[in-house]
GROMACS .gro file of C-alpha atoms in nm:
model
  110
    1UNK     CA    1   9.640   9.656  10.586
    2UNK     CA    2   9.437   9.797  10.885
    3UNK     CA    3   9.556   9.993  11.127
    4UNK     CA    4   9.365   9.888  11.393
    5UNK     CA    5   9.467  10.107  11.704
    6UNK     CA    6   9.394  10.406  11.432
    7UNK     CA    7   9.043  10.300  11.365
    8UNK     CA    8   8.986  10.190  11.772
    9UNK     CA    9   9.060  10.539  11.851
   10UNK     CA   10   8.870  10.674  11.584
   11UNK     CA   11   8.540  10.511  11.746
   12UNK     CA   12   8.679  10.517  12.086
   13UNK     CA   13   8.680  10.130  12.147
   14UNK     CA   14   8.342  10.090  12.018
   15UNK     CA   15   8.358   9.774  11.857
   16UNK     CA   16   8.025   9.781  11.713
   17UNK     CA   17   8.086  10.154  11.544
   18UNK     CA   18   8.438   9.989  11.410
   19UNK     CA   19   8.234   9.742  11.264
   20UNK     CA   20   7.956   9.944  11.082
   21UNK     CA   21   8.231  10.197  10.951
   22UNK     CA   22   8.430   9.868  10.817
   23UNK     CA   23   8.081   9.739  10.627
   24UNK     CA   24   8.011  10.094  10.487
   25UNK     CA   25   8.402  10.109  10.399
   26UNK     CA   26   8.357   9.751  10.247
   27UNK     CA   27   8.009   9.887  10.039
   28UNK     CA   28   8.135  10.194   9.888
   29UNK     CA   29   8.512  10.110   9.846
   30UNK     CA   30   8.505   9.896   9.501
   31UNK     CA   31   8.212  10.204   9.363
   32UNK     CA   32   8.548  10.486   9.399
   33UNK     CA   33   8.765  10.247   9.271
   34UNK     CA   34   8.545  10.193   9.003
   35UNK     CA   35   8.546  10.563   8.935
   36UNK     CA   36   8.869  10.562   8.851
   37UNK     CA   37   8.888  10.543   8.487
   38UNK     CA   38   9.207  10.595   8.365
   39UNK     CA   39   9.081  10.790   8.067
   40UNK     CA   40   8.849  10.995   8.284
   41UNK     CA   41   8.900  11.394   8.265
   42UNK     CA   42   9.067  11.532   8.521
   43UNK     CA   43   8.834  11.673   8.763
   44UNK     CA   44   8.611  11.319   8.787
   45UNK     CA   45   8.949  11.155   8.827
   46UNK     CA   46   9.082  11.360   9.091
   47UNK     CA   47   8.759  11.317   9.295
   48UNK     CA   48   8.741  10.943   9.303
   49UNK     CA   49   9.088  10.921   9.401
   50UNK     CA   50   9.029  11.199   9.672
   51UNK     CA   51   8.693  11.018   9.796
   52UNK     CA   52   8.901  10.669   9.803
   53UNK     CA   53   9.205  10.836   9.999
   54UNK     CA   54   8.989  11.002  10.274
   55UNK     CA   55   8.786  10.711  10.306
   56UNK     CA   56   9.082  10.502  10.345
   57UNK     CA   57   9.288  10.711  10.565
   58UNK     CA   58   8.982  10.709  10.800
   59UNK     CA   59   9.020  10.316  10.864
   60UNK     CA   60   9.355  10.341  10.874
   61UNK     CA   61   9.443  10.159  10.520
   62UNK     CA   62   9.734  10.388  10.495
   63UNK     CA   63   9.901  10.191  10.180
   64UNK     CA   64   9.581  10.255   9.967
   65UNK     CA   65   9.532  10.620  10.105
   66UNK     CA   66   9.893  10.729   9.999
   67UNK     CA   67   9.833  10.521   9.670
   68UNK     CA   68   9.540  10.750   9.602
   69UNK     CA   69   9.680  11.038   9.748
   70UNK     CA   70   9.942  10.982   9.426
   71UNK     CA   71   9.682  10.935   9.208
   72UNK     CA   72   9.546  11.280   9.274
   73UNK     CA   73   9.838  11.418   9.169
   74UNK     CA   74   9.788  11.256   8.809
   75UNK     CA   75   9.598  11.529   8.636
   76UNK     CA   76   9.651  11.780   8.392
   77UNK     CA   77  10.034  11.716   8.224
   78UNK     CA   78  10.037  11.433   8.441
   79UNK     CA   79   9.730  11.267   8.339
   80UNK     CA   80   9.906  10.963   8.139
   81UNK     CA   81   9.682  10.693   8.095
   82UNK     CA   82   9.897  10.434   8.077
   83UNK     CA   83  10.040  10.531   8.440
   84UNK     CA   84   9.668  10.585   8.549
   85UNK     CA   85   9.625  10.195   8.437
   86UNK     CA   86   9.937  10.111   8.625
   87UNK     CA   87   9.798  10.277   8.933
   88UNK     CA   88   9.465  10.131   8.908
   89UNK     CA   89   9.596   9.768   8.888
   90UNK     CA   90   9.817   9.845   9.176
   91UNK     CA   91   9.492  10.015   9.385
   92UNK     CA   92   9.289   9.657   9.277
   93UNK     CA   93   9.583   9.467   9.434
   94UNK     CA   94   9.585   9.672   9.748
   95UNK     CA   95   9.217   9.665   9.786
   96UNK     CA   96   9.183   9.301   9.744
   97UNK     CA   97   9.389   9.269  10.067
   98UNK     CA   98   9.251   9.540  10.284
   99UNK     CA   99   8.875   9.403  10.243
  100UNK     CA  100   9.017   9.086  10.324
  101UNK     CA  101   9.151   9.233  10.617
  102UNK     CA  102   8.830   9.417  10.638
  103UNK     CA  103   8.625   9.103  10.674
  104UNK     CA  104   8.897   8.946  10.894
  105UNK     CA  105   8.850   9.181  11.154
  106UNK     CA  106   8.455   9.217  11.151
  107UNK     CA  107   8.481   8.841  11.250
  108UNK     CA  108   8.705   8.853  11.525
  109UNK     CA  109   8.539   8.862  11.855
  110UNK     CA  110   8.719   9.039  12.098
   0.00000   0.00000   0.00000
């Protein structure tokens, strides 16, 4: 779920930066998803899906960055809350397996 020659380039091989990026990632990921209230207006929506894409995209969990780079998109005429629920179930399933790949790779020593 990691791309991990993204993220080693990111902190240039630095295994301990990797690591403390990965533990921040792991602390703040579940508070966006959280965010994401499918009944939320459309500004608060849009930002908690734009927080959780960047943030994602920056570790290299592409799958969940172009899931909430979707979700972004779900405003305005587009802002159908049962397809926001879809979307947050499928984000939950997603994230459940990156911070296990999370973990997974802040135990590996290398």
């Amino acid at each position: 779920m990691i791309d991990v020659k993204h993220l080693d380039r990111y902190v240039a091989g630095d295994r301990a930066l990797r690591d403390e990026i990965l533990a921040i990632y792991e602390e703040q990921v579940e508070t966006w998803v959280s965010m994401l209230d499918p009944t939320a207006g459309d500004d608060a929506w849009r930002d908690a899906a734009h927080a959780l894409k960047g943030a994602s995209r920056g570790v290299g969990a592409w799958e969940l960055g172009d899931l909430c780079a979707s979700a972004e998109e779900m405003i305005g005429g587009a802002a159908d809350v049962t397809k926001r629920t879809e979307v947050v179930t499928r984000l939950r399933e997603i994230l459940t397996a990156t911070i296990d790949d999370v973990r997974r790779l802040r135990t590996v020593q290398v």
